[in-house]
Short mmCIF file of C-alpha atoms and ligand atoms in Angstrom, two decimals:
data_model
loop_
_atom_site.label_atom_id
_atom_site.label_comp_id
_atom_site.label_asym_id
_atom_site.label_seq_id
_atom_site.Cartn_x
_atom_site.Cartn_y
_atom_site.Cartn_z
CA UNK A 51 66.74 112.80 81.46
CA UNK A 52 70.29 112.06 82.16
CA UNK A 53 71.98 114.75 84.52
CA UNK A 54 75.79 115.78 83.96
CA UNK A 55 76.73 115.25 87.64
CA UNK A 56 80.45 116.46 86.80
CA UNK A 57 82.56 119.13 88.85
CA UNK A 58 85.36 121.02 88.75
CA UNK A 59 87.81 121.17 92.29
CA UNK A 60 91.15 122.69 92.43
CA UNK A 61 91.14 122.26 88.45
CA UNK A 62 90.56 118.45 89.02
CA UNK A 63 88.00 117.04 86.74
CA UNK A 64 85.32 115.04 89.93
CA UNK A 65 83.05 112.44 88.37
CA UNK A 66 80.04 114.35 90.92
CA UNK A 67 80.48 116.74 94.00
CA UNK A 68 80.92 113.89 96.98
CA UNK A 69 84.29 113.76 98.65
CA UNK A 70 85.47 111.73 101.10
CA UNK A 71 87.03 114.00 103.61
CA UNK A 72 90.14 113.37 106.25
CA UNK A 73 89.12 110.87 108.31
CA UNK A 74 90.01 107.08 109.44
CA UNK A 75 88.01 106.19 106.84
CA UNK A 76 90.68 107.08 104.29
CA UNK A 77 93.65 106.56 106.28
CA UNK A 78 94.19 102.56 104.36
CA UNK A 79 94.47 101.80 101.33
CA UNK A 80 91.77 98.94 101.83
CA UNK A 81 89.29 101.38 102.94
CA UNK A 82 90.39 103.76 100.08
CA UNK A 83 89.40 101.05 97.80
CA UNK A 84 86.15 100.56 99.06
CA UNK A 85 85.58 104.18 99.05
CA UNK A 86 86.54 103.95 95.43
CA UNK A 87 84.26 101.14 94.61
CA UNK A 88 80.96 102.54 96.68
CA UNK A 89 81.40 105.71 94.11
CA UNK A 90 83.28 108.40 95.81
CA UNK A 91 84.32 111.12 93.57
CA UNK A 92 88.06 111.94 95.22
CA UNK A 93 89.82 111.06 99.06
CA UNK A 94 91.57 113.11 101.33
CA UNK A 95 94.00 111.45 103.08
CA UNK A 96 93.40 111.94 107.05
CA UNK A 97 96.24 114.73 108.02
CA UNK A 98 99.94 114.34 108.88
CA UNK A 99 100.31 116.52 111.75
CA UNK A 100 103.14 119.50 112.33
CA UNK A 101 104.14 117.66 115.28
CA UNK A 102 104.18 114.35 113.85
CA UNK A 103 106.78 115.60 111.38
CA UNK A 104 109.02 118.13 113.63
CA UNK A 105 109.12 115.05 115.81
CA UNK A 106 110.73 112.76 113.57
CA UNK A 107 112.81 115.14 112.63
CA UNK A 108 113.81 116.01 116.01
CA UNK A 109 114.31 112.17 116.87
CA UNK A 110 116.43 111.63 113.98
CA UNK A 111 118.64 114.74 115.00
CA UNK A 112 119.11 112.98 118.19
CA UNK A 113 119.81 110.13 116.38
CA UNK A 114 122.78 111.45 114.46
CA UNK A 115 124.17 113.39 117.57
CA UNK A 116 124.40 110.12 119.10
CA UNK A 117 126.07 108.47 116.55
CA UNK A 118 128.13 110.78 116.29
CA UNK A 119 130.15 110.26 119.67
CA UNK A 120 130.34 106.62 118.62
CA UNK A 121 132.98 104.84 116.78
CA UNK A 122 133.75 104.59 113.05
CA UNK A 123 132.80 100.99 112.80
CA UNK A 124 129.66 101.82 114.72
CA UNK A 125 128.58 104.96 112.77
CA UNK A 126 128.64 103.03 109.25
CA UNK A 127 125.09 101.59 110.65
CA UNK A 128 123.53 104.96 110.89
CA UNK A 129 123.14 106.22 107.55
CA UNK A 130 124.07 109.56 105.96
CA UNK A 131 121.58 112.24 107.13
CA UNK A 132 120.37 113.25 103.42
CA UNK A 133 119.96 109.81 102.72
CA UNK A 134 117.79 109.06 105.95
CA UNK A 135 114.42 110.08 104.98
CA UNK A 136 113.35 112.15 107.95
CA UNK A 137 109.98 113.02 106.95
CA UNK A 138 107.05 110.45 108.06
CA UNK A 139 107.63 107.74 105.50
CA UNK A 140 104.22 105.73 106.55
CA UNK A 141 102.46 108.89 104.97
CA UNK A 142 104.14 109.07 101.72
CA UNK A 143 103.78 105.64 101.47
CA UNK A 144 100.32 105.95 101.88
CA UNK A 145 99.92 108.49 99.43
CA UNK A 146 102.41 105.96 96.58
CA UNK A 147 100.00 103.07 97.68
CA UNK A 148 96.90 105.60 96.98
CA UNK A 149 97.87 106.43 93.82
CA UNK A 150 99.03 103.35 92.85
CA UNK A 151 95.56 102.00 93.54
CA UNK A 152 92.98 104.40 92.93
CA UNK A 153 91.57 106.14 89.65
CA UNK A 154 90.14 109.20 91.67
CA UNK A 155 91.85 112.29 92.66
CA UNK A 156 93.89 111.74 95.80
CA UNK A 157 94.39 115.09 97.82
CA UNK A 158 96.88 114.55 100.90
CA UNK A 159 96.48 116.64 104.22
CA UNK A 160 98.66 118.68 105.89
CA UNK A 161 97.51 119.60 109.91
CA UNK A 162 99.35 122.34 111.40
CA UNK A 163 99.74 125.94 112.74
CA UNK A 164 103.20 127.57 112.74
CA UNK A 165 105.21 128.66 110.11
CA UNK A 166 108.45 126.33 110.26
CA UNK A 167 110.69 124.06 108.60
CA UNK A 168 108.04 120.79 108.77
CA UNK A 169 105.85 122.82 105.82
CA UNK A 170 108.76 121.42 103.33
CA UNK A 171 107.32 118.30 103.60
CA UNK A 172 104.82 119.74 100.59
CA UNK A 173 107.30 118.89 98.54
CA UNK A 174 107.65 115.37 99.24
CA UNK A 175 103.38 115.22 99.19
CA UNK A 176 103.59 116.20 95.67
CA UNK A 177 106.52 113.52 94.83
CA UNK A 178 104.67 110.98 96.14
CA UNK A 179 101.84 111.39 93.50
CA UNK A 180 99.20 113.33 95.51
CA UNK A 181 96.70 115.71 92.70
CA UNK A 182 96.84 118.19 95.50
CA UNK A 183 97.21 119.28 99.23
CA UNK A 184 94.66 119.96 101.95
CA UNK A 185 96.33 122.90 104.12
CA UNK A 186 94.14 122.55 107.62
CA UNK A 187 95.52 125.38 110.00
CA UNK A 188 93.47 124.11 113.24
CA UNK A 189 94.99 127.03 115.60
CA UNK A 190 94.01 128.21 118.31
CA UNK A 191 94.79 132.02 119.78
CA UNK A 192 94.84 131.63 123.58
CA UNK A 193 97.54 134.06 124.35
CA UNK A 194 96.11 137.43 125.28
CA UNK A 195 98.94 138.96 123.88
CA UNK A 196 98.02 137.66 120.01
CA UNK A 197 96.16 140.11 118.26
CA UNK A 198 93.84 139.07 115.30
CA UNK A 199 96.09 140.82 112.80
CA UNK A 200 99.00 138.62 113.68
CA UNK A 201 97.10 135.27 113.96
CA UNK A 202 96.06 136.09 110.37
CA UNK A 203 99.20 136.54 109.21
CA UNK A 204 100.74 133.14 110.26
CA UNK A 205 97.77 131.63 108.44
CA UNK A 206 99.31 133.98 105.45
CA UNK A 207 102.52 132.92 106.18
CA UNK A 208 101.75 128.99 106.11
CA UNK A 209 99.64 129.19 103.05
CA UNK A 210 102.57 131.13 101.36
CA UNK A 211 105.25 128.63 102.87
CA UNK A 212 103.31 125.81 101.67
CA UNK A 213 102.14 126.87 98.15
CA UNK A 214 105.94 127.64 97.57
CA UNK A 215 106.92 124.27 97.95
CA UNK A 216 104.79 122.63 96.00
CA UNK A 217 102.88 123.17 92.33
CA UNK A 218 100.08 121.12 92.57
CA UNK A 219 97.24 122.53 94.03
CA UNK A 220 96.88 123.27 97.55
CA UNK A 221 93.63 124.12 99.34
CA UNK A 222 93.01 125.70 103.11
CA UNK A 223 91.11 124.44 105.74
CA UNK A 224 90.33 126.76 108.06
CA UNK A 225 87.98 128.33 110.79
CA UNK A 226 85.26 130.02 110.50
CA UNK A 227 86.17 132.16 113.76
CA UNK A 228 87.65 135.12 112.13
CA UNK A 229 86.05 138.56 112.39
CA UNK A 230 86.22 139.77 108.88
CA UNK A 231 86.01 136.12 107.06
CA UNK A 232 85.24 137.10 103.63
CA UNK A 233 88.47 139.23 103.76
CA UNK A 234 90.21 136.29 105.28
CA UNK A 235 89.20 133.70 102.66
CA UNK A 236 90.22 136.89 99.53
CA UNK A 237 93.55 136.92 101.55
CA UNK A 238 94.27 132.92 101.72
CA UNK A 239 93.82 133.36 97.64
CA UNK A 240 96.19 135.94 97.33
CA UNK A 241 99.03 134.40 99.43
CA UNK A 242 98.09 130.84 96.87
CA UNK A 243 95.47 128.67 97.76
CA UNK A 244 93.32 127.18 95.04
CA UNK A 245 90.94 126.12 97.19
CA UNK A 246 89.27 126.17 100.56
CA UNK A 247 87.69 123.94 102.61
CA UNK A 248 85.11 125.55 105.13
CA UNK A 249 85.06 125.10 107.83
CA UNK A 250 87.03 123.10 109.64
CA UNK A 251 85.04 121.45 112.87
CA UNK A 252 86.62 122.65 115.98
CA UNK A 253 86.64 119.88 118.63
CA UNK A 254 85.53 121.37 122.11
CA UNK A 255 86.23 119.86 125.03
CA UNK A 256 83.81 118.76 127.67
CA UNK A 257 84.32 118.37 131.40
CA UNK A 258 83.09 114.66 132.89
CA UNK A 259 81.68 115.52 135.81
CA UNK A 260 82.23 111.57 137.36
CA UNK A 261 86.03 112.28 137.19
CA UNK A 262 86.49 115.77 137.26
CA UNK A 263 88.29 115.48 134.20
CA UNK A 264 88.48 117.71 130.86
CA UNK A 265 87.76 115.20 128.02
CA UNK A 266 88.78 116.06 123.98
CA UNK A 267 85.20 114.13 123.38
CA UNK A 268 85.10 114.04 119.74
CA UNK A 269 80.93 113.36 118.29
CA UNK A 270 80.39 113.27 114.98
CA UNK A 271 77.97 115.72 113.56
CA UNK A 272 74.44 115.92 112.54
CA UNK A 273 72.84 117.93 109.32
CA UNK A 274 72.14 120.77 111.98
CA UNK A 275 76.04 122.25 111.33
CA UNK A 276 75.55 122.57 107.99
CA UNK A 277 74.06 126.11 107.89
CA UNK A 278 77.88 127.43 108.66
CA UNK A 279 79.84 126.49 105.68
CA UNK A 280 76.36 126.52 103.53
CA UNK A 281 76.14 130.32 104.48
CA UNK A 282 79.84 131.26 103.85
CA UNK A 283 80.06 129.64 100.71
CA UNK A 284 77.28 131.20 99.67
CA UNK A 285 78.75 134.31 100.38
CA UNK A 286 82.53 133.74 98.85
CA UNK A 287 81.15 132.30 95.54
CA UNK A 288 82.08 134.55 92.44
CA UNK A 289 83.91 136.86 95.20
CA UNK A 290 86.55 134.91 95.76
CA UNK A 291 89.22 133.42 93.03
CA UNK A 292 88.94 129.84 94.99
CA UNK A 293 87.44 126.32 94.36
CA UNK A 294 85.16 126.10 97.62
CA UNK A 295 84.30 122.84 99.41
CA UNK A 296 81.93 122.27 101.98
CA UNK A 297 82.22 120.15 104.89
CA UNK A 298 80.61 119.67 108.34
CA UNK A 299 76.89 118.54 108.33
CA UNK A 300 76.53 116.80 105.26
CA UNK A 301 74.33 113.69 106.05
CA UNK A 302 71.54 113.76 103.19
CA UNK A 303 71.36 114.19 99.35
CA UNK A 304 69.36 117.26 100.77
CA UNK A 305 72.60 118.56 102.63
CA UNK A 306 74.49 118.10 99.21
CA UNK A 307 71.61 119.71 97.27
CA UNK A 308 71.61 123.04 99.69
CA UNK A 309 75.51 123.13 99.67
CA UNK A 310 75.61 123.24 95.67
CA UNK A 311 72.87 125.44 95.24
CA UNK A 312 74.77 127.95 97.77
CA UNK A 313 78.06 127.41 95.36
CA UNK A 314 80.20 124.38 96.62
CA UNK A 315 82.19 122.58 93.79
CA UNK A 316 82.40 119.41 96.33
CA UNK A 317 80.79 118.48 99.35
CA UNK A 318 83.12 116.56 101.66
CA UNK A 319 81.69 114.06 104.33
CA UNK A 320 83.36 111.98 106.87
CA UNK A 321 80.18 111.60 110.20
CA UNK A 322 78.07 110.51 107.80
CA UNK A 323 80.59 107.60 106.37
CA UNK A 324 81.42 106.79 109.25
CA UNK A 325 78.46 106.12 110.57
CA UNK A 326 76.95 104.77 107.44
CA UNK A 327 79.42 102.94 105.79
CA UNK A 328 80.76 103.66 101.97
CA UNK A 329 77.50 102.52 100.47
CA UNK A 330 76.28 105.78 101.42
CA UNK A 331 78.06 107.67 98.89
CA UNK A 332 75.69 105.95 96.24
CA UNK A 333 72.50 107.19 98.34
CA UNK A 334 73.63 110.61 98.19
CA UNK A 335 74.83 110.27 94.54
CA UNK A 336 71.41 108.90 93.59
CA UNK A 337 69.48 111.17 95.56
CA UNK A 338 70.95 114.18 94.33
CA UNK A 339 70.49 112.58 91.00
CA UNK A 340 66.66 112.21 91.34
CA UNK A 341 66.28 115.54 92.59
CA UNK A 342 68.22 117.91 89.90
CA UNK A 343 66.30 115.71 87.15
CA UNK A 344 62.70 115.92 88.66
CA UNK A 345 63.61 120.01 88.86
CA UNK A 346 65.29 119.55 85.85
CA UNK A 347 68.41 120.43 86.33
CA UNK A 348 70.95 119.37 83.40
CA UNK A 349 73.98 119.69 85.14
CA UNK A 350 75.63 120.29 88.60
CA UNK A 351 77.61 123.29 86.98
CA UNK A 352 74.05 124.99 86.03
CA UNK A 353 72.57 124.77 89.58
CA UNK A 354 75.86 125.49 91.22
CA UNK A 355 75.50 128.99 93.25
CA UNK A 356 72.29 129.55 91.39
CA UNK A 357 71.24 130.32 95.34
CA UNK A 358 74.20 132.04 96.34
CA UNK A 359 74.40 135.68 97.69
CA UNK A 360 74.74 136.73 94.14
CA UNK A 361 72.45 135.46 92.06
CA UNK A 362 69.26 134.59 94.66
CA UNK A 363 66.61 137.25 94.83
CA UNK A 364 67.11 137.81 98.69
CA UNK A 365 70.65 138.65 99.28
CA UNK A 366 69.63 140.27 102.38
CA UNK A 367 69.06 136.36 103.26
CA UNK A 368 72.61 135.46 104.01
CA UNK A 369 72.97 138.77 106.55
CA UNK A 370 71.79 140.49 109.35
CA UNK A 371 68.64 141.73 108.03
CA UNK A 372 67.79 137.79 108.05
CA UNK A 373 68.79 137.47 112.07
CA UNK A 374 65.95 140.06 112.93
CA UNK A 375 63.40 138.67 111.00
CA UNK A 376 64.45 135.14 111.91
CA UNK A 377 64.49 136.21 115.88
CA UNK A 378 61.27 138.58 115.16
CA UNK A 379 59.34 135.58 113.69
CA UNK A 380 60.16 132.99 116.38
CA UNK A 381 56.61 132.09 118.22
CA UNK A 382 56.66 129.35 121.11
CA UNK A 383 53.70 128.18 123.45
CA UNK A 384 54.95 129.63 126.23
CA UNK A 385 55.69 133.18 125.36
C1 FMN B 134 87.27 110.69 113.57
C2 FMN B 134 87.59 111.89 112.72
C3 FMN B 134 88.88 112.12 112.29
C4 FMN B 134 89.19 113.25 111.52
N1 FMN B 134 90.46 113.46 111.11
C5 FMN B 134 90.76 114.58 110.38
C6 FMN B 134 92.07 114.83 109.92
O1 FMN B 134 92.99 114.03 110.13
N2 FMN B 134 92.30 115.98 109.25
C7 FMN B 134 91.31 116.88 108.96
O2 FMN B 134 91.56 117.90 108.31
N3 FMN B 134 90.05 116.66 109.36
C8 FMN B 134 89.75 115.54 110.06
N4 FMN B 134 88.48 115.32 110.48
C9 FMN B 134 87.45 116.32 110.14
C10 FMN B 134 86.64 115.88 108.92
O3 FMN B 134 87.46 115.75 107.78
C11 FMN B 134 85.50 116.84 108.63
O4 FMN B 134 86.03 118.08 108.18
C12 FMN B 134 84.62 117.11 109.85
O5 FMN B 134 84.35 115.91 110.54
C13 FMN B 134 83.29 117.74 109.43
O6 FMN B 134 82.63 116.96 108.46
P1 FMN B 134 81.46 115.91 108.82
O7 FMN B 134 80.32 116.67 109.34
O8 FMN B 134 81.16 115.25 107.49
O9 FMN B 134 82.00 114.95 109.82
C14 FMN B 134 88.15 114.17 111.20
C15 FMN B 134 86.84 113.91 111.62
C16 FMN B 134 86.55 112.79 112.36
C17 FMN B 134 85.12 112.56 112.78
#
């Protein structure tokens, strides 16, 4: 029995559910290509940072400041300020070159946290061919002074600022660390987003105890995250008006299974290519394969969500009731 492996994300027609997320992996064209040819449904582009883009801007403004104290002769080799492309050319380039290259939806990130002049750059995403943008708000609230109302509304505020700019689709990365999430995720909706992207891995650092040092110490992950984004999406789907893509954790065509069946439209993975190479893409395709037609499954769109918070039998699962019983039912050798 043949099984119709095809999904829907951010209206974009996906050949199966397996994105390649942001990572080095998709930051060449080369490795795009490879990504392309191991089987992988759609790439995100690895993210161009806020800071990356306020500062070129900021270096070109010095630029013209300079040039402007020099002489006539000497300011004809500075060019024109609209005509000096300000933004991070090497990124739209990459983008062109993507598109130029690939068949499969290319979706081009966007890293930052503070509303501002950089989030025009949206505009220049969408120019340069991408099918849609990955919004990833990585912020972090250290300042005892910012209260949880206003850190949500500069996530409003980007999403807003962003979605503005551009008309293809743009999707949200974001934490999972807010305290009323599901409201959080209706919210990002409302202000525009098409999509979002949960959750986006927080990198903690570590202290090295040799040097006395605080390290960023970035490890990729195992399948043991995935219970994060697998519950949440399992909660948002059919109460939200969003694609929904999972990543962190997704190592197996098990992973992939559990994240569909909880609702994802695409499960994104960057560990587990890293660490296995492209080729793994076609384990996870084939896996997943194997599985829906042994259970017989005819399509990805009729087992999508059929476990999520609305449609299993145990809602109760995906809440606290489940905590007690989970803690209640925990039995160990030594207790
Ligand atoms: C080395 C590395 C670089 C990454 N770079 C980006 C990035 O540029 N932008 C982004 O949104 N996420 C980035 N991520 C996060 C991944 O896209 C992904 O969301 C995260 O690693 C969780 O998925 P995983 O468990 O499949 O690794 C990066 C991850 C790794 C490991």
């Amino acid at each position: 029995m043949s099984v119709d492996l095809r999904t829907r994300y951010l209206g974009l027609e996906l050949q199966h559910p397996i994105v390649a997320s942001a990572s080095p992996m998709t930051g060449s064209v080369d490795s795009l290509k490879r990504l392309q040819a191991a089987g992988v449904a759609a790439v995100v582009l690895p993210s161009l940072f806020e800071e990356q883009i306020e500062h070129d801007e900021m270096a070109t403004h010095n630029l013209m400041l300079y040039g402007a104290e020099l002489s006539p002769e000497a300011q004809g080799f500075f060019p024109e300020m609209e005509n000096y492309r300000t933004g991070p050319d090497q990124y739209l380039k990459l983008i062109g070159d993507a598109k130029k290259a690939l068949s499969i939806p290319v979706i081009a990130s966007l890293n930052g946290c503070t509303p501002g002049g950089w989030t025009s750059i949206a505009r220049q995403f969408q120019d340069a061919g991408a099918d849609a943008i990955e919004l990833n708000v990585y912020f972090l609230a250290t300042s005892v002074d910012d209260t949880s109302a206003e850190v949500e509304q500069r996530y409003i505020d980007l999403v807003a600022a962003v979605t503005q700019q551009a008309n293809i689709p743009v999707t949200v990365k974001v934490a999972p660390y807010f305290s009323a999430m599901a409201n959080m995720a209706a919210r990002l909706t409302k202000a525009g987003a098409s999509g979002l992207v949960l959750f986006n891995r927080f990198l903690q650092p570590d202290i090295v105890l040799d040097e006395l040092e605080v390290s960023p110490h970035l490890v990729l992950s195992t399948s043991d995250e995935l219970r994060l984004a697998l519950r949440w999406i399992a909660i948002l789907r059919g109460r939200v008006d969003a694609s929904l893509a999972a990543t962190g954790g997704a190592h197996t065509p098990d992973d992939v299974l559990k994240l569909l069946l909880a609702g994802a439209d695409c499960v994104m993975l960057a560990s587990s290519l890293l660490s296995k190479g492209p080729s793994h893409v076609g384990t996870l395709v084939r896996g997943v394969e194997a599985w829906m037609a042994e259970r017989e499954y005819t399509s990805v769109a009729q087992m999508k969500g059929s476990l999520s918070q609305q449609s299993c039998p145990d809602p109760d699962a995906f809440e606290r009731a489940n905590y007690m019983k989970a803690l209640k039912s925990y039995s160990s050798e030594f207790v």
